Coordinates of C-alpha atoms in Angstrom, one line a residue:
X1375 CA 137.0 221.2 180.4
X1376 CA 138.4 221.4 176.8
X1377 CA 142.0 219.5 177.6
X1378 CA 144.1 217.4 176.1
X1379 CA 144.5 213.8 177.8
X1380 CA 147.6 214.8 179.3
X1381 CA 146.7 218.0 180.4
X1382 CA 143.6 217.1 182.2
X1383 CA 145.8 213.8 183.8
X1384 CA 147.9 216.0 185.2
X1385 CA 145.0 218.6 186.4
X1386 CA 143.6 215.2 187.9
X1387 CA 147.4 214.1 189.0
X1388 CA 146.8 210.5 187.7
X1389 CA 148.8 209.1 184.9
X1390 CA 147.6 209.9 180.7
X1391 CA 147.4 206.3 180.5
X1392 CA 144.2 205.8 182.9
X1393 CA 143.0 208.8 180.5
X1394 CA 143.3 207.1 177.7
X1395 CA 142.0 203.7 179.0
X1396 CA 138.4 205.6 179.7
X1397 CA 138.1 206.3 176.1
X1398 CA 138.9 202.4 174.9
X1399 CA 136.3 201.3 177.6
X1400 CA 133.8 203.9 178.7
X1401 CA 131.5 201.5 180.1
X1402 CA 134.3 201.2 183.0
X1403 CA 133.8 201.7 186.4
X1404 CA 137.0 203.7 187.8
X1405 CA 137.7 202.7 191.5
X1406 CA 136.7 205.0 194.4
X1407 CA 139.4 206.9 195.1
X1408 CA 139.7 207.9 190.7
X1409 CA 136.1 208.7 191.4
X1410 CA 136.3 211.0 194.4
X1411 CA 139.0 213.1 192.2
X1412 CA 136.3 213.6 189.2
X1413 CA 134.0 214.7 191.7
X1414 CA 136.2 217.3 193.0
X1415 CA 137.5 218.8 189.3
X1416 CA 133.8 218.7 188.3
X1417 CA 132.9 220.8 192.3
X1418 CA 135.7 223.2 191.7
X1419 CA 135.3 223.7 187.8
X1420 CA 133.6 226.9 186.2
X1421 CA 129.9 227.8 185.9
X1422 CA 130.3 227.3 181.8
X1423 CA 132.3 224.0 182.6
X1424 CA 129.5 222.8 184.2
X1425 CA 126.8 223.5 182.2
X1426 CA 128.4 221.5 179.3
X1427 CA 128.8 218.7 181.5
X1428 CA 124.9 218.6 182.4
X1429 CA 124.0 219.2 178.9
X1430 CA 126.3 216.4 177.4
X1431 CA 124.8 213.6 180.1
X1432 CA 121.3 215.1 179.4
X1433 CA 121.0 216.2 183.3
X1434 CA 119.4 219.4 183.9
X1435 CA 121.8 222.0 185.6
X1436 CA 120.7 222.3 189.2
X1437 CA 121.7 225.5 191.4
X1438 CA 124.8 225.9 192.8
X1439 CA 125.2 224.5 195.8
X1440 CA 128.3 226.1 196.2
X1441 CA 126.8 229.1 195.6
X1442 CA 124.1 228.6 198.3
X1443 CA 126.8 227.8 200.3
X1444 CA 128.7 230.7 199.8
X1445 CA 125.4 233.0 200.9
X1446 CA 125.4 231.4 204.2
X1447 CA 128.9 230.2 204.9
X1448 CA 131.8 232.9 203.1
X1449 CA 132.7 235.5 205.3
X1450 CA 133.5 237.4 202.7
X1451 CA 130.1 237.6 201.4
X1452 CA 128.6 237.4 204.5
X1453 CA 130.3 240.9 205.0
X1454 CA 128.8 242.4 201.6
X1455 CA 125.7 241.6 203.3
X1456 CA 126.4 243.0 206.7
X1457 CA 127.7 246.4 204.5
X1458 CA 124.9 246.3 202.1
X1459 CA 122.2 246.4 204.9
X1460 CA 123.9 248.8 206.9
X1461 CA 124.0 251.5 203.8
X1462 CA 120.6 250.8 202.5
X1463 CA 118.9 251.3 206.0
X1464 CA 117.6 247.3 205.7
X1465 CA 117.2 245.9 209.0
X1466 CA 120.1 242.7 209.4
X1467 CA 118.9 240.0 207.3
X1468 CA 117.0 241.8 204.5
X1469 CA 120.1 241.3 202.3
X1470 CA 120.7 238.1 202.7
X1471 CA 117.0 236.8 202.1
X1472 CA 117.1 239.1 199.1
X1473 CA 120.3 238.2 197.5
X1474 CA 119.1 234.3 198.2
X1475 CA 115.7 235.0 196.1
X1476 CA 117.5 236.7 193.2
X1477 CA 120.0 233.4 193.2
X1478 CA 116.6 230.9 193.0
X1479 CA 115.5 233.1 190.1
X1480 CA 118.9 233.6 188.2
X1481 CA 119.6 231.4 184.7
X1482 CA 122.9 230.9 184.3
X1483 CA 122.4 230.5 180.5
X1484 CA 121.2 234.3 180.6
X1485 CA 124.4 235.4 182.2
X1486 CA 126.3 233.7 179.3
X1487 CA 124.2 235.0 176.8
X1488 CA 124.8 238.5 178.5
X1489 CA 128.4 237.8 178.7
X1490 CA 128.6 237.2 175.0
X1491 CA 127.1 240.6 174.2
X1492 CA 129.2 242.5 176.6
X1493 CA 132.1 240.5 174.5
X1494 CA 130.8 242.2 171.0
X1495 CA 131.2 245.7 172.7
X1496 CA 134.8 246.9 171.7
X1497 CA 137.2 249.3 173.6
X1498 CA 136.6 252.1 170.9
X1499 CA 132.4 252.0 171.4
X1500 CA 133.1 252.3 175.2
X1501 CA 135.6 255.2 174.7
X1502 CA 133.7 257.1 172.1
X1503 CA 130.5 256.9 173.6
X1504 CA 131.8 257.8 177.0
X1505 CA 133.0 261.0 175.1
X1506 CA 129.7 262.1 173.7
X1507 CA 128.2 261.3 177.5
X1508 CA 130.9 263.8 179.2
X1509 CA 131.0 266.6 176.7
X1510 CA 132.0 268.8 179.4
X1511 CA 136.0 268.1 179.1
X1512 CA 138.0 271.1 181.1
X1513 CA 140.5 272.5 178.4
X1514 CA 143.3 270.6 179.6
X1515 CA 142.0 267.5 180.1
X1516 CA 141.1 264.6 177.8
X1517 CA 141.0 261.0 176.5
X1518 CA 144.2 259.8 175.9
X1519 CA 144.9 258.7 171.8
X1520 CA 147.8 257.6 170.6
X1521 CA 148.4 255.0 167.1
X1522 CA 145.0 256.0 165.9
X1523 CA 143.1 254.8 168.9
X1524 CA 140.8 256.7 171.5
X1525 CA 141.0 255.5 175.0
X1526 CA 138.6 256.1 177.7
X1527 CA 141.3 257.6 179.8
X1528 CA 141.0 260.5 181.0
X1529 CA 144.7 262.5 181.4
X1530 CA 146.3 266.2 180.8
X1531 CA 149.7 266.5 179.2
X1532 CA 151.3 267.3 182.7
X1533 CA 150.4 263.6 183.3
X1534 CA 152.6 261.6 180.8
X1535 CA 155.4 260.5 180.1
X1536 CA 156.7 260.5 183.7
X1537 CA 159.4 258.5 183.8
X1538 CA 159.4 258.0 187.2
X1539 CA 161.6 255.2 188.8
X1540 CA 159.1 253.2 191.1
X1541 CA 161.4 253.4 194.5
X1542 CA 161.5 255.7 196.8
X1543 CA 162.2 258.7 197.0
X1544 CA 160.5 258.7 193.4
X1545 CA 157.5 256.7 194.4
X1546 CA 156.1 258.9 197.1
X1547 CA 152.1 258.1 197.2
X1548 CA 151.5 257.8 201.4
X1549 CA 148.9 256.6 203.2
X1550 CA 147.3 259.0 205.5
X1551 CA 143.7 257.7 207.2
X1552 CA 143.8 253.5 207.5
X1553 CA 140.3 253.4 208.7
X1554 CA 138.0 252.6 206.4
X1555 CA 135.1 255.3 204.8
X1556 CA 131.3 254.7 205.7
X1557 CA 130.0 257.6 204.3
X1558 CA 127.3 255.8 201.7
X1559 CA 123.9 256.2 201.7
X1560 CA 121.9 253.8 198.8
X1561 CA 119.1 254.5 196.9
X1562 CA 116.6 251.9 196.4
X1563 CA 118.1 251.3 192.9
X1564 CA 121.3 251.7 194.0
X1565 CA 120.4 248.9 196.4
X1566 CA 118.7 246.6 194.5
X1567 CA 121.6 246.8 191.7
X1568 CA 124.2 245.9 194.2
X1569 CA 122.1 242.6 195.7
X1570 CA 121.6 241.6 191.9
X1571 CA 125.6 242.0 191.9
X1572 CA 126.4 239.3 195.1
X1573 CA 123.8 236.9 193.4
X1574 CA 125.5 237.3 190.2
X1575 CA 128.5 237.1 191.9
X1576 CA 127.8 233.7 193.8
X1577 CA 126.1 232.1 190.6
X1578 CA 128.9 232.8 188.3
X1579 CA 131.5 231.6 191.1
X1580 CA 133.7 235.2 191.1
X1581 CA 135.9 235.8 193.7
X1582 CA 134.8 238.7 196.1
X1583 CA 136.8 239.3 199.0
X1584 CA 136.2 242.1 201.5
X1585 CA 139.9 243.3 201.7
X1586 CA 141.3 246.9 202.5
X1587 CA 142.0 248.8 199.0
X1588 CA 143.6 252.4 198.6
X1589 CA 141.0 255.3 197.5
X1590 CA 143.3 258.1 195.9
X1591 CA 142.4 261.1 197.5
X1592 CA 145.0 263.7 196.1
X1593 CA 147.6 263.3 193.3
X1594 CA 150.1 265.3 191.6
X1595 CA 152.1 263.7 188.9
X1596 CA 155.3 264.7 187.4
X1597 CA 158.3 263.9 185.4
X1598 CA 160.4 262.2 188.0
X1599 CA 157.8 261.7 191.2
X1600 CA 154.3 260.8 192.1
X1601 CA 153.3 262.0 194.7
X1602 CA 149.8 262.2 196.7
X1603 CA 148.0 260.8 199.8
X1604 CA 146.0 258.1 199.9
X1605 CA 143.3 256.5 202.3
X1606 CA 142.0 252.8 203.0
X1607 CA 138.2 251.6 202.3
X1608 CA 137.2 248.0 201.6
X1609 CA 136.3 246.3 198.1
X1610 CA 132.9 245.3 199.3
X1611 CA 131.9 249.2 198.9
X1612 CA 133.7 249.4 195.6
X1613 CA 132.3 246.1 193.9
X1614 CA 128.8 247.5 195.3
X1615 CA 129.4 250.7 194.1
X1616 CA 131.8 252.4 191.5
X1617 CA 132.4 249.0 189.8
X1618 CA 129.3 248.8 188.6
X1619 CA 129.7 251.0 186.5
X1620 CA 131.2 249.3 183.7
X1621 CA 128.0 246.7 183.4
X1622 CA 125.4 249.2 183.3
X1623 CA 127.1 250.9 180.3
X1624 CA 128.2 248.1 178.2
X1625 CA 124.9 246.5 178.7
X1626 CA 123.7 250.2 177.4
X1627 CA 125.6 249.7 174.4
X1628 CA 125.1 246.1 173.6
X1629 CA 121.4 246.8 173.7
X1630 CA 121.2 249.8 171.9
X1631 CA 120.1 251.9 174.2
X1632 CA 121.0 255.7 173.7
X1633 CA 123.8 256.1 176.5
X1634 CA 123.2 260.0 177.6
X1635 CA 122.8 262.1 180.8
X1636 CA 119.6 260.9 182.0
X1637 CA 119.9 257.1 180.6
X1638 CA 122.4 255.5 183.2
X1639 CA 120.8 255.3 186.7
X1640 CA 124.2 254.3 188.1
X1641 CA 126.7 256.7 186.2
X1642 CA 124.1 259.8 186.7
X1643 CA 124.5 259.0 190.3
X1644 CA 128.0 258.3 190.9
X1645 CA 130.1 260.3 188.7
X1646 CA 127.9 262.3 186.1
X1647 CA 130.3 265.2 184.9
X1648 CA 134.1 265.8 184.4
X1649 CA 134.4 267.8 188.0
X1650 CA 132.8 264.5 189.8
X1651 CA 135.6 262.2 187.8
X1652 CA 138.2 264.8 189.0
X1653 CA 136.9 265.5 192.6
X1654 CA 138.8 263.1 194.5
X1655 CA 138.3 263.7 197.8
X1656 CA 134.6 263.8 197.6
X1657 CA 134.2 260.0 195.9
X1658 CA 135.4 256.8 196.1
X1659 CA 138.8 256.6 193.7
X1660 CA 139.9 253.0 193.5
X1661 CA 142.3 251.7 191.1
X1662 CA 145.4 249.9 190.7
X1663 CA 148.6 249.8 188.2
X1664 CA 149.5 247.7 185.4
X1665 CA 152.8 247.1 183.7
X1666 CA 154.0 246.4 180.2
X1667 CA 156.7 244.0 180.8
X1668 CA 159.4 243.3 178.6
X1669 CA 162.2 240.3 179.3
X1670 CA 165.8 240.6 176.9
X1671 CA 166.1 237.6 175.0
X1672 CA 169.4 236.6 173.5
X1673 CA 168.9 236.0 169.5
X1674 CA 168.0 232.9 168.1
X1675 CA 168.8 231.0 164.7
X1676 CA 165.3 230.3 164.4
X1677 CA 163.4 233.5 165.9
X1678 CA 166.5 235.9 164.8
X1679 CA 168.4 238.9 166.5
X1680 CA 168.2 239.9 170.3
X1681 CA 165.1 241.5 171.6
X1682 CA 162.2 241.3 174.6
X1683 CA 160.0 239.3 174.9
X1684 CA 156.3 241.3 175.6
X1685 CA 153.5 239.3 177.7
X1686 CA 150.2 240.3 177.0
X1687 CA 147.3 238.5 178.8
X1688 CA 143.2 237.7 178.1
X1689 CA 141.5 238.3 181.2
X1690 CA 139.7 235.2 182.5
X1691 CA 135.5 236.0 183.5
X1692 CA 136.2 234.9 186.8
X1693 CA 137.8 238.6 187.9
X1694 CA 136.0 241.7 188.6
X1695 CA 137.0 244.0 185.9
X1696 CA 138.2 244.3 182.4
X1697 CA 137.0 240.6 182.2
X1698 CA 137.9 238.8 178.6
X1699 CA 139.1 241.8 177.5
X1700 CA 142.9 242.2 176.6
X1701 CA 145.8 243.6 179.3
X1702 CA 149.0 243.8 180.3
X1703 CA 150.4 241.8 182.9
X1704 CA 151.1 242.3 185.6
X1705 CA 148.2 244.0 186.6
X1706 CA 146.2 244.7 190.4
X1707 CA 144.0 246.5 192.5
X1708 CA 146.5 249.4 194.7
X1709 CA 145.9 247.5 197.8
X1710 CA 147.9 246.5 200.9
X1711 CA 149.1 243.5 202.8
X1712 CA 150.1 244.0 205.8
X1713 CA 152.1 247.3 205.7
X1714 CA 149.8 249.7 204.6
X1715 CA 152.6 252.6 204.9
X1716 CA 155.0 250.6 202.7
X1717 CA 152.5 248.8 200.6
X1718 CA 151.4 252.4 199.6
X1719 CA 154.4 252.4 197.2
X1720 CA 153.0 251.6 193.7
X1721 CA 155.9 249.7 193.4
X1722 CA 155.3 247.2 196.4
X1723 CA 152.0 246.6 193.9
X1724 CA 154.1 246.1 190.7
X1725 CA 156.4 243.5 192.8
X1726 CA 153.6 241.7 194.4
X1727 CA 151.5 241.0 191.3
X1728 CA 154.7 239.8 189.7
X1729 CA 154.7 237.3 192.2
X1730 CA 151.5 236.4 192.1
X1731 CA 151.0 236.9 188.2
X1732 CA 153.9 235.4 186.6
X1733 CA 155.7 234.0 189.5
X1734 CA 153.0 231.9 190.8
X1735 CA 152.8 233.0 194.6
X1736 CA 148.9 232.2 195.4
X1737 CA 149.9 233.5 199.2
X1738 CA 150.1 236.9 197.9
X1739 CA 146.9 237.0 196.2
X1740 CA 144.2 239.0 198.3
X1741 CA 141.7 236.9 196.9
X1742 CA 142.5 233.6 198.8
X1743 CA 141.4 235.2 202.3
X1744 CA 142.9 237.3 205.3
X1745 CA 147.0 237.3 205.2
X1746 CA 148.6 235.3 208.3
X1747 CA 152.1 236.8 207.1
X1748 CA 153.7 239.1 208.7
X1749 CA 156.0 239.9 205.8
X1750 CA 154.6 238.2 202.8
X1751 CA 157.5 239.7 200.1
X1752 CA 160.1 239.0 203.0
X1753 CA 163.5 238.0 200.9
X1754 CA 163.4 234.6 202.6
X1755 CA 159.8 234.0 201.1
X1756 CA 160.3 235.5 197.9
X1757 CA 160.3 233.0 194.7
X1758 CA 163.0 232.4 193.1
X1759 CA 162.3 234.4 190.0
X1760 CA 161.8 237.2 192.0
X1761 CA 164.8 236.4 194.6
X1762 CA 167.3 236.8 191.2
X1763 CA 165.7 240.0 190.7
X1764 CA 166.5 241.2 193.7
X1765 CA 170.0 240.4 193.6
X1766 CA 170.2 241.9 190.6
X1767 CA 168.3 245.3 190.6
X1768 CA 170.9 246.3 188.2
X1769 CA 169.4 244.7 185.7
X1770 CA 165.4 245.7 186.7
X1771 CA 163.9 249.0 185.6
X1772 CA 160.3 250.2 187.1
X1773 CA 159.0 253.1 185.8
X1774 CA 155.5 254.4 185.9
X1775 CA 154.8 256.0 182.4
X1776 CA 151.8 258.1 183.0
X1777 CA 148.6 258.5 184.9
X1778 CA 144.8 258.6 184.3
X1779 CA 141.4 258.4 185.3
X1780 CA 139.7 256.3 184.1
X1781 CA 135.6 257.1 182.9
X1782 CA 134.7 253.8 182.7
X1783 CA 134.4 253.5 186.6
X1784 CA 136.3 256.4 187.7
X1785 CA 139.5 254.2 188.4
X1786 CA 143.1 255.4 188.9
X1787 CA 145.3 254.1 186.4
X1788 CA 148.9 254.1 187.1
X1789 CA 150.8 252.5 183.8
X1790 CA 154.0 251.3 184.3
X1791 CA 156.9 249.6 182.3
X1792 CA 159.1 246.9 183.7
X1793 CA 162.3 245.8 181.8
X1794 CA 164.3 243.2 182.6
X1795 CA 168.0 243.9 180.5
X1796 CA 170.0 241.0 182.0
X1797 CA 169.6 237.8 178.7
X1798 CA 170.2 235.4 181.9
X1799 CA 166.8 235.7 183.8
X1800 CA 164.8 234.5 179.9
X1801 CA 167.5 231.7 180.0
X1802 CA 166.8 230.5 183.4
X1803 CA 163.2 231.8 184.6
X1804 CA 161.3 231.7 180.7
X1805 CA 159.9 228.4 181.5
X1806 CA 158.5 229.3 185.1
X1807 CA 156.5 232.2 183.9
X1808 CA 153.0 231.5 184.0
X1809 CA 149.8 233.4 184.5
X1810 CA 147.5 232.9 186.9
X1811 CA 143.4 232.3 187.3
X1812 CA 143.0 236.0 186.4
X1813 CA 143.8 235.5 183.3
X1814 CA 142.7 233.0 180.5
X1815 CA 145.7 232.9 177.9
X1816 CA 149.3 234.6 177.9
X1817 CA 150.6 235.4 174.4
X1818 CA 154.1 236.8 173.7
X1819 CA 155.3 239.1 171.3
X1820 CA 158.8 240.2 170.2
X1821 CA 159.6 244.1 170.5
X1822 CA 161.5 243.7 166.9
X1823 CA 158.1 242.7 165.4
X1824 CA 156.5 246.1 164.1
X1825 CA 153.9 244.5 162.0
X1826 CA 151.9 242.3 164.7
X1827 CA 153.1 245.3 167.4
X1828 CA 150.8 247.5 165.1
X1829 CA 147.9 245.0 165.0
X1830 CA 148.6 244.3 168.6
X1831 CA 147.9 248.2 169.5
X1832 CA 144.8 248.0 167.1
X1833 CA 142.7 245.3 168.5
X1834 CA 139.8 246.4 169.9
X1835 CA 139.5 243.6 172.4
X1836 CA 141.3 245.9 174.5
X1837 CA 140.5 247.2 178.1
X1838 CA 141.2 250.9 178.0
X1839 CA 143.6 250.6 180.7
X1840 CA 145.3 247.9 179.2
X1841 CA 145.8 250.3 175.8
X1842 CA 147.2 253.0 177.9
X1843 CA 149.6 250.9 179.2
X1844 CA 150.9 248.9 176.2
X1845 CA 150.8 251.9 173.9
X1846 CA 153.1 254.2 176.8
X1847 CA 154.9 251.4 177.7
X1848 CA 156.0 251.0 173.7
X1849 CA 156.4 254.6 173.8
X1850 CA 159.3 254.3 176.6
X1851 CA 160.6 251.3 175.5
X1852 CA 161.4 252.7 171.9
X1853 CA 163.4 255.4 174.4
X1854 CA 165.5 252.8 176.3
X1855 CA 165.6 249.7 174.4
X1856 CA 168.2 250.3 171.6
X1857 CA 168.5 247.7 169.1
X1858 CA 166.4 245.1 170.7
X1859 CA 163.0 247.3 169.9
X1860 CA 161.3 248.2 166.4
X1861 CA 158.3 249.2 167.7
X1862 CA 155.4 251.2 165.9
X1863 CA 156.1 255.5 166.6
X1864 CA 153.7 256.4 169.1
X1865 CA 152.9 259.7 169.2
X1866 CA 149.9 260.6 171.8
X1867 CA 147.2 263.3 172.2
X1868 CA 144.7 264.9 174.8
X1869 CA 141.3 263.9 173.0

């Protein structure tokens, strides 16, 4: 697992010292109960995790079995199944035995080699190449580009710089049809690409979960106010769908293989031209929000004068999209809980993945299973991060700072900007902040620090979302920030 003695103690909950005595005499045999606990970290740990484990004892890695368990015990999956039959026109059952035949055949060490090319392709090859492959751009609309790098983002001037405060009346997307779409019919490719997905899926241990999700199906975007309507599907039909997508065309790219009309099966299919990314109502229009977030720090002797704090994250493998690839944080699907008129508000988004992201509230994450709740961001639940916050809404600003779609999968992107101006909440809530499984590492930067704020905006580890959103969210913050920000100009364009 790659941790220190005392960090893997504590993942174990025993004591660094029973750690430390394995090392002076491996030959020991730890009693049952330290032995029931290994087996557990090594059961729950990743797909890579275990592969180094079988290699270093010279054991073969076996399949899953929590993957075969999965197939024929997660309802989750069960219901991909169920929804995959159903649209192909399989009889109930094909799915299932298929999915279970590509799992016998898949090696894992395949996947990581795959992974490790998709790694190598860089936000600016996905953005410039999606470019050449929609050359049909209306006159006003384009990529967004701002500090000398092209994003995949497709936007219109009309569309930025919103600064629109993320309550209501201001925050006025509404829900208007909570049943969920059914309208998909799969091609036999289409088909077979989606049952390669679940075994995927189940061999690399992702989360799936069949949970309602907004589809945007009008929008209008202004300076001030969002509004548009909004309908419910499930994320079965958009993992099977729209979200693959991305894999198909950075697997393209990594191999070389010309990426043109014609070339991508999936993309041909499902949104070919500029008018299919822009016809909402006729396609499935997932997405989410993500925030730049930016905490006042008082100055330091050793760090210097006051400023905020940025958090950037590196997305883990084990989530759905953007995977190892740089963001914001926080950042989620546009989904409900249990109030799908209220949870319509991109701002009930922003403050539940707070919770969840940087607050550490597993309870609102969609991906642990169905919500027994009734109100899960009820004040008397709320943590207490987020409780000081909302005595204090004084002190919080929400602002969305744009909007987009996004080529890569046809996603709505919704960026935002969250500031934090009350000093207090670093003092007392700075060590509580911690991100969780979606991402791999948090890293901070200071909004004084032009130099790595620059090289920040230039790597091209980037998601595209995740560079719309940092480089807007510098763009406002340079507005609002006063003396606590020396950030790089930004200065934007319609590609």
């Amino acid at each position: 697992m790659r941790l220190s003695h005392e960090a893997f103690a504590q993942h174990l909950g025993v004591s660094a010292r029973t750690i430390a005595g394995w090392h002076q005499k491996p030959t020991a045999r730890p009693q049952s109960e330290i032995q029931q606990l290994l087996d557990t970290a090594l059961d729950r740990a990743a797909p890579a995790v275990k592969a180094r484990f079988a290699e270093l004892t010279g054991e073969k890695a076996a399949p899953s079995s929590d993957a075969e368990h999965r197939l024929s015990a997660d309802p989750n999956i069960s219901a991909a199944l169920h929804w995959l039959d159903l649209h192909a026109g399989w009889e109930p059952g094909t799915a299932r035995r298929d999915v279970a035949a590509r799992l016998e055949r898949i090696d894992l060490r395949q996947l990581q080699d795959r992974g490790t090319r998709r790694g190598r392709v860089d936000q600016r090859q996905i953005a410039e190449v999606l470019r050449a492959y929609y050359g049909d751009h209306r006159g006003d609309h384009g990529q967004y580009a701002a500090a000398g790098a092209l994003t995949s983002v497709l936007t219109r001037a009309e569309w930025l710089d919103l600064h629109c405060p993320l309550i209501p009346p201001a925050d006025r997307l509404t829900v208007t049809n909570t049943t969920a779409d059914v309208n998909v019919d799969l091609s036999e490719d289409m088909a077979s690409r989606a049952a390669q997905r679940l075994a995927e899926t189940l061999a690399l241990n992702i989360r799936m979960t069949d949970s309602p999700l907004f589809r945007l199906v009008s929008i209008e975007p202004r300076p001030g106010a969002i509004t548009g309507t909004a309908e419910v599907t499930r994320f079965v039909r958009y993992a099977l769908t729209m979200d693959l997508l991305e894999g198909e065309l950075v697997d393209a790219i990594a191999t070389g293989t010309p990426v043109q009309p014609g070339t991508l099966p999936l993309r041909d299919a499902y949104l070919p031209t500029t008018d299919a990314v822009l016809d909402l109502p006729n396609r499935l229009c997932a997405g989410g929000t993500l925030a730049l977030c930016a905490i006042a720090r008082p100055a330091d002797p050793f760090r210097g004068p006051a400023d905020y704090v940025l958090l950037v994250q590196e997305r883990s493998g084990h989530v759905v999209n953007a995977a190892r690839r740089l963001a914001v944080i926080p950042k989620g699907f546009h989904e409900p809980l249990t109030d799908y008129r209220s949870d319509s508000h991109l701002g009930a988004t922003l403050r539940r993945e707070m919770e969840e992201e940087l607050f550490g509230r597993d309870d609102v994450d969609s991906t642990y299973g169905e919500q027994t709740q009734a109100d899960p961001m009820h004040p008397s639940r709320l943590s207490e991060p987020m409780r000081w916050l909302m005595d204090h809404l004084d002190t919080l600003r929400m602002e969305c700072t744009g909007f987009g779609l996004n080529l890569v999968s046809g996603n709505f992107e919704f960026p935002a900007l969250i500031v934090i101006d009350d000093e207090t909440f670093w003092a007392r809530f700075g060590g509580q902040i911690q991100a969780n499984w979606e991402a791999s590492s948090l890293r901070q930067y200071s909004s004084r620090d032009r130099d790595l704020l620059s090289e920040l905006a230039a790597d091209e580890t980037w998601s595209n979302e995740g560079l719309f959103a940092l480089l807007q969210g510098l763009r406002r913050l340079s507005e609002v920030g006063g003396d606590r920000v020396s950030a790089p100009t930004i200065e934007w364009e319609i590609s």
